[in-house]
XYZ file of N, CA and C in Angstrom:
567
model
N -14.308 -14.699 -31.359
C -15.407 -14.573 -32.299
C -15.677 -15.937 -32.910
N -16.765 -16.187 -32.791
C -17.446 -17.592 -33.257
C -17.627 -17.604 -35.141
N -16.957 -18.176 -35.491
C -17.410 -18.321 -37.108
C -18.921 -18.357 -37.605
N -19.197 -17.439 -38.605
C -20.889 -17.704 -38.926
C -20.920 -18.172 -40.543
N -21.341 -19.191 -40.556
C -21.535 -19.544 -41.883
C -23.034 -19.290 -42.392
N -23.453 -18.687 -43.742
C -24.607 -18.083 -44.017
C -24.821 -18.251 -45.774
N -24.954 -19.652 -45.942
C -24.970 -19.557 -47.401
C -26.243 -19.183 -48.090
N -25.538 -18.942 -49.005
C -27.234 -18.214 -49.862
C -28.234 -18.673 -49.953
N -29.434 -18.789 -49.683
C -31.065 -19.150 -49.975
C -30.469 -20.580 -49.214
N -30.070 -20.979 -48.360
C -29.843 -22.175 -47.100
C -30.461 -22.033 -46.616
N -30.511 -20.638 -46.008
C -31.126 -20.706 -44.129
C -31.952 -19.520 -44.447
N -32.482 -18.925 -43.226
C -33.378 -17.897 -42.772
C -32.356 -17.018 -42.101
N -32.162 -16.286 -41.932
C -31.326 -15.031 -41.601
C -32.087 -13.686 -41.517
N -32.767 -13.893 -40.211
C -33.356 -12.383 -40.002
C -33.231 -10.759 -38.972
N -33.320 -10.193 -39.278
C -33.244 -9.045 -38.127
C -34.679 -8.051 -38.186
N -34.836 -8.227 -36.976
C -35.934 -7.623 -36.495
C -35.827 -6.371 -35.643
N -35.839 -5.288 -35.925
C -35.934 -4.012 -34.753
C -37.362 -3.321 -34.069
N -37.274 -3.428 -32.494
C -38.327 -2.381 -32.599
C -37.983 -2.093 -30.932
N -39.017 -1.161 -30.813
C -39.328 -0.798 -28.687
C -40.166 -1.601 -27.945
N -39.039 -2.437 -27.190
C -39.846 -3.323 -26.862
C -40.658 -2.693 -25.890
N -41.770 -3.701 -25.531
C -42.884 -3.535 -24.596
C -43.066 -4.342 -23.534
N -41.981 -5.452 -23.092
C -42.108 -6.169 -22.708
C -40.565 -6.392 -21.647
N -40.504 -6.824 -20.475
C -38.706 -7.004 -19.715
C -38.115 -7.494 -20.951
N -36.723 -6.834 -21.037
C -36.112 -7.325 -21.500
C -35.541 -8.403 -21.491
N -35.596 -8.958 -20.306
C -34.889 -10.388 -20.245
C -36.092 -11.341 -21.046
N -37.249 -10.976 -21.019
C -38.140 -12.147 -21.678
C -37.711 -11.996 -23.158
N -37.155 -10.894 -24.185
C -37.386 -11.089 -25.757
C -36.548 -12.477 -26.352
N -35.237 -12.753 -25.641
C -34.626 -13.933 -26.027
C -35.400 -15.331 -25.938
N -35.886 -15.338 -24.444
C -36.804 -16.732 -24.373
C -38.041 -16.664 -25.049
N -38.612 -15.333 -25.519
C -39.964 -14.895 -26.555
C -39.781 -15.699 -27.873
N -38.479 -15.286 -28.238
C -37.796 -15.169 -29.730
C -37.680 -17.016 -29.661
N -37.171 -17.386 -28.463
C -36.959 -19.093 -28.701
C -37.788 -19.860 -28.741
N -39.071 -19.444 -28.165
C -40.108 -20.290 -27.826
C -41.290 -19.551 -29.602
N -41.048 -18.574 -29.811
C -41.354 -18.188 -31.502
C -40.923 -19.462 -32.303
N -39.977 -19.147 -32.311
C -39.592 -19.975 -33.381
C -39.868 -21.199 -33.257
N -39.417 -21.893 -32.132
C -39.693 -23.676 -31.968
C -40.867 -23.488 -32.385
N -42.133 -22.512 -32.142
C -43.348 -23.190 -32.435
C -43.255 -22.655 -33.897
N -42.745 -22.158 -34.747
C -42.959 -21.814 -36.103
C -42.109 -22.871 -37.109
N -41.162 -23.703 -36.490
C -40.523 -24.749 -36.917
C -41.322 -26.080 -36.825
N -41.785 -25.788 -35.619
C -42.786 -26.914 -35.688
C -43.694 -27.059 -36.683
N -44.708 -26.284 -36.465
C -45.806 -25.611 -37.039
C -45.723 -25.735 -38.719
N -44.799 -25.319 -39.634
C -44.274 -26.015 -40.656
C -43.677 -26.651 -41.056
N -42.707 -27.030 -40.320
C -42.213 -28.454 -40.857
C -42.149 -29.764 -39.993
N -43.360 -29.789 -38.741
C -43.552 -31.380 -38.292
C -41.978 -30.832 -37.388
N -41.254 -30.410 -37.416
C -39.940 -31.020 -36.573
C -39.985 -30.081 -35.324
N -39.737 -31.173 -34.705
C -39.168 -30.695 -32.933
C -38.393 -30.775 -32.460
N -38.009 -28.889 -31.986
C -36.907 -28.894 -31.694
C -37.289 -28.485 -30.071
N -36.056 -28.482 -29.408
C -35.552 -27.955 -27.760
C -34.757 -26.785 -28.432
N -35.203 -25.530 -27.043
C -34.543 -24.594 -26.715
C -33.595 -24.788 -25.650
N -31.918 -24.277 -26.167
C -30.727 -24.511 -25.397
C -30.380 -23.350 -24.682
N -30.816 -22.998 -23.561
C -30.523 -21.739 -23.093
C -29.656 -21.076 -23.380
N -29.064 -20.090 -23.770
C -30.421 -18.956 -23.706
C -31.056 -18.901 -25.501
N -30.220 -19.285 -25.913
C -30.729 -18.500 -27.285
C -30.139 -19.327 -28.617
N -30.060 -20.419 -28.513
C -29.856 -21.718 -29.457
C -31.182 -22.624 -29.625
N -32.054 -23.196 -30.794
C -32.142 -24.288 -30.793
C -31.776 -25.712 -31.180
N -32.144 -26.611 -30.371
C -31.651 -27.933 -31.051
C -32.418 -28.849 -31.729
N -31.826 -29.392 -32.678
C -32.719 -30.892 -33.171
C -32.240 -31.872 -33.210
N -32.743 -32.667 -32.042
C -31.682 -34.183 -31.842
C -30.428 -33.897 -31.201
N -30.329 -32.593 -30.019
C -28.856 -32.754 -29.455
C -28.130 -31.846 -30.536
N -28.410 -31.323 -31.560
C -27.425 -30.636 -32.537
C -28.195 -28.913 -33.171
N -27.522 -28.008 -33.152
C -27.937 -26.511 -33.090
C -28.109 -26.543 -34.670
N -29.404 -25.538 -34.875
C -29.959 -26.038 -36.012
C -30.400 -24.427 -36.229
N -30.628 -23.706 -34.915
C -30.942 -22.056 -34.942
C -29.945 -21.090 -34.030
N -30.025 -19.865 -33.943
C -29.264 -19.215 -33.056
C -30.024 -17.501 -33.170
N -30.184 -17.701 -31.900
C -30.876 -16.284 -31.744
C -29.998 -15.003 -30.957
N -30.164 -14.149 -31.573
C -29.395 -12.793 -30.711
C -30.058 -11.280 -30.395
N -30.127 -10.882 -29.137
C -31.016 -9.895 -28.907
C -29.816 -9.104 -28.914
N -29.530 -7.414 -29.205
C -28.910 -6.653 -29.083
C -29.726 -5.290 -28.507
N -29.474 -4.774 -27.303
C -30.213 -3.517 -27.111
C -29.765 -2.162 -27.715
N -29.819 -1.452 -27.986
C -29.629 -0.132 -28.149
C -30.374 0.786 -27.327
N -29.723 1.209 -26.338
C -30.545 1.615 -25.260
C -30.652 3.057 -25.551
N -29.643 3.929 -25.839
C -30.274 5.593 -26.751
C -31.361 5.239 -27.637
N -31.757 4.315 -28.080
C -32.957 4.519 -28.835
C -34.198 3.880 -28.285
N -33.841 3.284 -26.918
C -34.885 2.233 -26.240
C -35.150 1.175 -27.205
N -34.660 0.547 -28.027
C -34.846 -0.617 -29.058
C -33.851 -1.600 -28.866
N -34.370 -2.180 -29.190
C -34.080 -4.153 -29.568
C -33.618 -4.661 -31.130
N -32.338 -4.775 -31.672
C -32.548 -5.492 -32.729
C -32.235 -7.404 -32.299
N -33.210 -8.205 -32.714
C -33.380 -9.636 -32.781
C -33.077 -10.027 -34.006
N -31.725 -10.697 -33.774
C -30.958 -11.220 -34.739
C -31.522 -12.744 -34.704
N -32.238 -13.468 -35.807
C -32.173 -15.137 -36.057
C -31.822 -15.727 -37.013
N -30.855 -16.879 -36.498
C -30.774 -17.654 -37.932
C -31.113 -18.991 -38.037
N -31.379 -19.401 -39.029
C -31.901 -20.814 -38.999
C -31.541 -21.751 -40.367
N -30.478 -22.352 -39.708
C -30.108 -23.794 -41.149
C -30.801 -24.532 -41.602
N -31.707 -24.519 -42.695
C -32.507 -25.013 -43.025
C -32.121 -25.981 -43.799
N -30.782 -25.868 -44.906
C -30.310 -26.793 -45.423
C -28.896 -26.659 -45.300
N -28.265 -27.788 -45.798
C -26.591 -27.646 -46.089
C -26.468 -27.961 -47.714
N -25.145 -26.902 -47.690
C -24.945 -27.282 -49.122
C -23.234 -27.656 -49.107
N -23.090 -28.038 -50.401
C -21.763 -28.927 -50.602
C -20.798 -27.802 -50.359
N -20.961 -26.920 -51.092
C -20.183 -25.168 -51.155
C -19.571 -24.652 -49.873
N -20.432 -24.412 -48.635
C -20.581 -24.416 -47.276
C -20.623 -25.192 -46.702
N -20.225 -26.008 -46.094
C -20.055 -26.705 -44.874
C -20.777 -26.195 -43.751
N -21.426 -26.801 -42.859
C -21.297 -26.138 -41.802
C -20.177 -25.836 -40.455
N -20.084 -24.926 -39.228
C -18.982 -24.587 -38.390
C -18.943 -26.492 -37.640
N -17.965 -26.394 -37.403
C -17.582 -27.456 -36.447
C -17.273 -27.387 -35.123
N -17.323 -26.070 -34.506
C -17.126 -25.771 -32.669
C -18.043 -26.408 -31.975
N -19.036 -27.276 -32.606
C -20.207 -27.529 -31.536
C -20.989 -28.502 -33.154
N -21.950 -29.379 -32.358
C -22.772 -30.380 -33.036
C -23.571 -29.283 -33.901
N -23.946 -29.302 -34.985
C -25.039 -28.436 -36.045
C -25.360 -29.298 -36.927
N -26.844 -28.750 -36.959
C -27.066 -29.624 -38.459
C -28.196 -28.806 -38.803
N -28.568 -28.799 -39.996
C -30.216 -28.480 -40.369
C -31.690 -29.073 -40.150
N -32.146 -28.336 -40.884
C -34.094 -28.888 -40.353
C -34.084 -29.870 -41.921
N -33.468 -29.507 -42.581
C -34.433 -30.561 -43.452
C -33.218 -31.106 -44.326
N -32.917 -32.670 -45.151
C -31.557 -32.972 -45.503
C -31.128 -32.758 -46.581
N -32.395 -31.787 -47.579
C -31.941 -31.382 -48.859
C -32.478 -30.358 -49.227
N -32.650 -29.750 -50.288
C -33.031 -28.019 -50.591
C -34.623 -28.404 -51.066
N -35.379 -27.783 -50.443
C -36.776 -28.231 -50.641
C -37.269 -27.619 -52.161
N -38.062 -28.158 -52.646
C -38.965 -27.298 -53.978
C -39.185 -26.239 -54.044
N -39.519 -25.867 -52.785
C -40.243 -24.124 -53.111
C -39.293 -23.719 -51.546
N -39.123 -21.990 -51.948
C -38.150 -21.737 -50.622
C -39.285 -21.547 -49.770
N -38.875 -22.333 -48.278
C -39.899 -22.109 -46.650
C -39.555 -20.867 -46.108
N -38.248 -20.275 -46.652
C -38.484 -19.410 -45.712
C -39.286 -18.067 -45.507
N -40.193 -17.055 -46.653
C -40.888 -16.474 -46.018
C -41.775 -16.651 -45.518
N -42.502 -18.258 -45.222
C -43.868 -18.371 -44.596
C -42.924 -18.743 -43.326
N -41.730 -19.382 -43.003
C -41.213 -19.517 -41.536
C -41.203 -17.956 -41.329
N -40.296 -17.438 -41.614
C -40.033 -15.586 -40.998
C -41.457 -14.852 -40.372
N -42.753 -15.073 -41.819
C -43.995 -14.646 -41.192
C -44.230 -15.820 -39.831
N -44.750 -17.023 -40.173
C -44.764 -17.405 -38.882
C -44.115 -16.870 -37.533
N -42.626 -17.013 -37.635
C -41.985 -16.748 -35.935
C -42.275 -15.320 -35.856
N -43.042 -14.057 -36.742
C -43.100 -13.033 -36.414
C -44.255 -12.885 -35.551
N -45.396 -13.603 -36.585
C -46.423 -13.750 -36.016
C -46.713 -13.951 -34.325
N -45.911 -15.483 -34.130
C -45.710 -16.133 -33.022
C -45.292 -15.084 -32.105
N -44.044 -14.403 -32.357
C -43.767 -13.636 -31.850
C -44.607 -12.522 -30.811
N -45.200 -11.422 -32.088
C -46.040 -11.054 -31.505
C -47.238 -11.290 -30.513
N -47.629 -12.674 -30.962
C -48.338 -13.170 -29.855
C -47.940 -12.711 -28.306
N -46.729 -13.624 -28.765
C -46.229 -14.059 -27.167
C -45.970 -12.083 -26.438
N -45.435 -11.308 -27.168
C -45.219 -10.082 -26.809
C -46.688 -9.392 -26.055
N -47.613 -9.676 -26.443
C -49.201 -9.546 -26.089
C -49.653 -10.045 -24.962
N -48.607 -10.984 -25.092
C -49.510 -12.064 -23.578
C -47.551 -12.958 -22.838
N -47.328 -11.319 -22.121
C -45.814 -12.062 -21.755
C -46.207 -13.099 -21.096
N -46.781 -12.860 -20.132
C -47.092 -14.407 -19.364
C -46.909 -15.825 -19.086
N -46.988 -15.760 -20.924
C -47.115 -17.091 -21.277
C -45.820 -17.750 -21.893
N -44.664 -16.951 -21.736
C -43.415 -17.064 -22.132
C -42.577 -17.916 -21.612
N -42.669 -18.131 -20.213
C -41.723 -19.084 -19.573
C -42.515 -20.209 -19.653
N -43.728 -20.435 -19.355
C -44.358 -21.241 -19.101
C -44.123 -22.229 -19.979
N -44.194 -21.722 -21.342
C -43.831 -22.585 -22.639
C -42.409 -22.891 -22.752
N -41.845 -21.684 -22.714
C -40.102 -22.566 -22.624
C -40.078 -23.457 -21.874
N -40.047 -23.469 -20.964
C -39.786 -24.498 -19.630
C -40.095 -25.744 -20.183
N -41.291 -26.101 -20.728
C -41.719 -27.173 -21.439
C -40.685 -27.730 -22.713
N -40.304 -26.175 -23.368
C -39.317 -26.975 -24.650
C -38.365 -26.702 -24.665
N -37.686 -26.116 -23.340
C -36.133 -26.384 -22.962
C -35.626 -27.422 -23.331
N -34.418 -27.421 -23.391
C -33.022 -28.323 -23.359
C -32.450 -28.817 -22.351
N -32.349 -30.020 -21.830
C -30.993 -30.110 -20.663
C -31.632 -30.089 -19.446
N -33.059 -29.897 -18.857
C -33.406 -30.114 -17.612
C -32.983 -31.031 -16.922
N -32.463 -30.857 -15.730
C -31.971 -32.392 -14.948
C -30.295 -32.891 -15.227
N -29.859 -32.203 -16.456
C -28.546 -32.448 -16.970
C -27.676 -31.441 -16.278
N -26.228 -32.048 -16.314
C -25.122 -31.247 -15.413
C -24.595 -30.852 -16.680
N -24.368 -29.314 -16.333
C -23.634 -28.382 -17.260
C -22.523 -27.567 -16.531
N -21.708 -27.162 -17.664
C -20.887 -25.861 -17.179
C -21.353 -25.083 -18.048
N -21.041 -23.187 -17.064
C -21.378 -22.044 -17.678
C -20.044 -21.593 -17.684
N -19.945 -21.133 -19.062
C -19.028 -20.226 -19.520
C -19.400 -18.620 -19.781
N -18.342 -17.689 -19.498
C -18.513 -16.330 -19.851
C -19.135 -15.780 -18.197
N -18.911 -16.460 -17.426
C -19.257 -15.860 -16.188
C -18.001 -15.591 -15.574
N -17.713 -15.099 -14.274
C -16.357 -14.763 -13.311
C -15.511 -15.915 -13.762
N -16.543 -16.647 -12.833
C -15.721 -18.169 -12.598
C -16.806 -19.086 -13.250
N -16.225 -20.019 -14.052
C -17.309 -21.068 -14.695
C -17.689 -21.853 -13.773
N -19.076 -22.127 -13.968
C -19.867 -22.840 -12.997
C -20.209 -24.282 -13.597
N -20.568 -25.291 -12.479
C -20.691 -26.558 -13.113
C -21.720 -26.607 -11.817
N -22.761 -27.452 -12.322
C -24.095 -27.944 -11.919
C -24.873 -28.828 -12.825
N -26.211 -28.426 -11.924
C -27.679 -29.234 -12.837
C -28.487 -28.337 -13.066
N -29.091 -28.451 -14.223
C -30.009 -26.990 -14.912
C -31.730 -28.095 -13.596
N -31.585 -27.162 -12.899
C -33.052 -27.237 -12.160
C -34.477 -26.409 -12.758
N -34.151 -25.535 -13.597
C -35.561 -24.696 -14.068
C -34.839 -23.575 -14.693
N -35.951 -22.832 -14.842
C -35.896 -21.281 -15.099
C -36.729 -20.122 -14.638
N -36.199 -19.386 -14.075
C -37.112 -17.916 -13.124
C -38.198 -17.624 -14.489
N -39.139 -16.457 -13.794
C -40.392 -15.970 -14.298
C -39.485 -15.133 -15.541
N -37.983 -14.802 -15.351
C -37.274 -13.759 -16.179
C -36.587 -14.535 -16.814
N -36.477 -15.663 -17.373
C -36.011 -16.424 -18.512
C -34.590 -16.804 -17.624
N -34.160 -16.459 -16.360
C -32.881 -16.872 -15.839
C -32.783 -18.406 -15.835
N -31.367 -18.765 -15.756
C -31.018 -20.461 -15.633
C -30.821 -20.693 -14.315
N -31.459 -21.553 -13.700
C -31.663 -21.823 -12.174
C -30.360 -23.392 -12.140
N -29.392 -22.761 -11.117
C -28.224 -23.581 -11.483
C -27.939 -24.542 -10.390
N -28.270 -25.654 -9.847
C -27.764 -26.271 -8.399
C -26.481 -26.884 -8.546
N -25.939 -26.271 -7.661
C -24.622 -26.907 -7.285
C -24.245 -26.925 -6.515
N -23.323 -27.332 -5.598
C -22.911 -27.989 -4.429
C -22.858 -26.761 -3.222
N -23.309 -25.495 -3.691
C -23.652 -24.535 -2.981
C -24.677 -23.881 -2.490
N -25.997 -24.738 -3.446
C -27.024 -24.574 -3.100
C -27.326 -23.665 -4.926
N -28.885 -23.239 -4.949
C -29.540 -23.135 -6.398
C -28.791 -21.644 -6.522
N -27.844 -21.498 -7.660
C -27.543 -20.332 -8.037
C -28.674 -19.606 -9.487
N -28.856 -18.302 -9.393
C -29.726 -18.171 -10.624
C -28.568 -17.308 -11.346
N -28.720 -17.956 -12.698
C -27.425 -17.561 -13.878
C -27.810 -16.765 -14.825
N -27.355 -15.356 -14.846
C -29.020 -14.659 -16.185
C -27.768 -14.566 -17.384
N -26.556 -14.871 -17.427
C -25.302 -14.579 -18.463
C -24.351 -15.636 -18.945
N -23.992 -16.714 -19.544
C -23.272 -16.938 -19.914
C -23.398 -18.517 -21.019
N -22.577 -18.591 -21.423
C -22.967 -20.034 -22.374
C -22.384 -21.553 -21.540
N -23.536 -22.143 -22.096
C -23.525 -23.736 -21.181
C -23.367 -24.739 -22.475
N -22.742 -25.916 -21.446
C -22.229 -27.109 -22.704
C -22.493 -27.717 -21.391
N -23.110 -29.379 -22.202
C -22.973 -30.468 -21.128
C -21.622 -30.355 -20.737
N -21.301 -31.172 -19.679
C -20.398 -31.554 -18.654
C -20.102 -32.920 -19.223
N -18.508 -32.986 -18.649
C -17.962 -34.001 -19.279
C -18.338 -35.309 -18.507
C-alpha cells in the first residue's frame, strides 16, 4: 500500500460516481487528459500524462487518478487528487519525485473552479470518446523513453512506442511491440 498524504484545503481530492457510457478502458485516459486540460486552463501550467493515471509537472507527480468499477451496479467511481500546494505540517510522500502546481497557498481557494472545470472537461470528452486518445497521445509522458512495467507476470523493460485506440501502452522490446493494458512504469535505469 502506497502512502497518501491529503492535507487539508492543499489539494483537490475528488470522487466522482456514475454509469459509464463509454469502454471502460477510455475513463482513466478521459479523466487524464480532463484534467491536464483543466490545470492548464487555470493555472497556465503544463503538465504530461504518465500512463496510466498520474500527472506530471517537470518529471515530478503533481496528480493521481483512480478508476474503480463496481460492476453489480454497472458504475465507475473516479477517484482524483491533485497537490496544489505543500504545507510545512505535511510533507509530501517520498517513493517517487512529487511536487505541487503552485509554491504557496494561493488567496482565494482554486479548487472548486478546478473540480468544475475537469468535470466539465470531462464530460465533454465522454460525448465525443473519439477524441480521447488522440489528445493523450499528444500530452503523454515518456514517448520514445525506455521503461519498466511493474505489477505484470514478469516485469517488462522497453520503449513506450504509443498508445492503442483503448488507452493501452504499446511496449517495444526486444520481442517485438507488446500492448500492456495493466501495470505501473518507472523510467529505466
Amino acid at each position: 500500500v502506497k502512502p497518501f498524504a491529503s492535507p487539508a484545503d492543499a489539494g483537490l481530492y475528488l470522487s466522482y460516481a456514475f454509469h459509464p457510457q463509454i469502454s471502460r478502458a477510455l475513463i482513466t485516459p478521459a479523466a487524464g487528459v480532463a484534467l491536464q486540460q483543466a490545470i492548464e486552463t487555470q493555472f497556465g501550467i503544463v503538465t504530461a500524462i504518465k500512463w496510466v493515471n498520474d500527472l506530471q509537472k517537470n518529471g515530478q507527480k503533481v496528480a493521481g487518478i483512480l478508476a474503480e468499477a463496481l460492476l453489480e451496479q454497472n458504475a465507475v467511481v473516479l477517484g482524483v487528487g491533485v497537490d496544489i500546494f505543500s504545507t510545512p505540517t505535511a510533507p509530501l510522500p517520498t517513493d517517487q519525485p512529487i511536487t505541487t502546481l503552485l509554491a504557496e497557498k494561493p488567496g482565494s481557494d482554486p479548487r472548486p473552479e478546478l473540480a468544475g472545470r475537469f468535470l466539465t472537461n470531462l464530460m465533454r470528452l465522454f460525448a465525443n470518446p473519439d477524441t480521447i486518445m488522440p489528445i493523450y497521445r499528444k500530452k503523454a509522458a515518456w514517448i520514445g523513453r525506455q521503461i519498466t512495467v511493474s505489477g505484470t507476470q514478469n516485469p517488462l523493460t522497453g520503449i513506450i512506442s504509443g498508445f492503442d485506440d483503448n488507452g493501452a501502452l504499446l511496449l517495444k522490446t526486444a520481442q517485438g511491440t507488446m500492448v500492456v493494458t495493466t501495470g505501473t512504469i518507472r523510467l529505466a535505469n
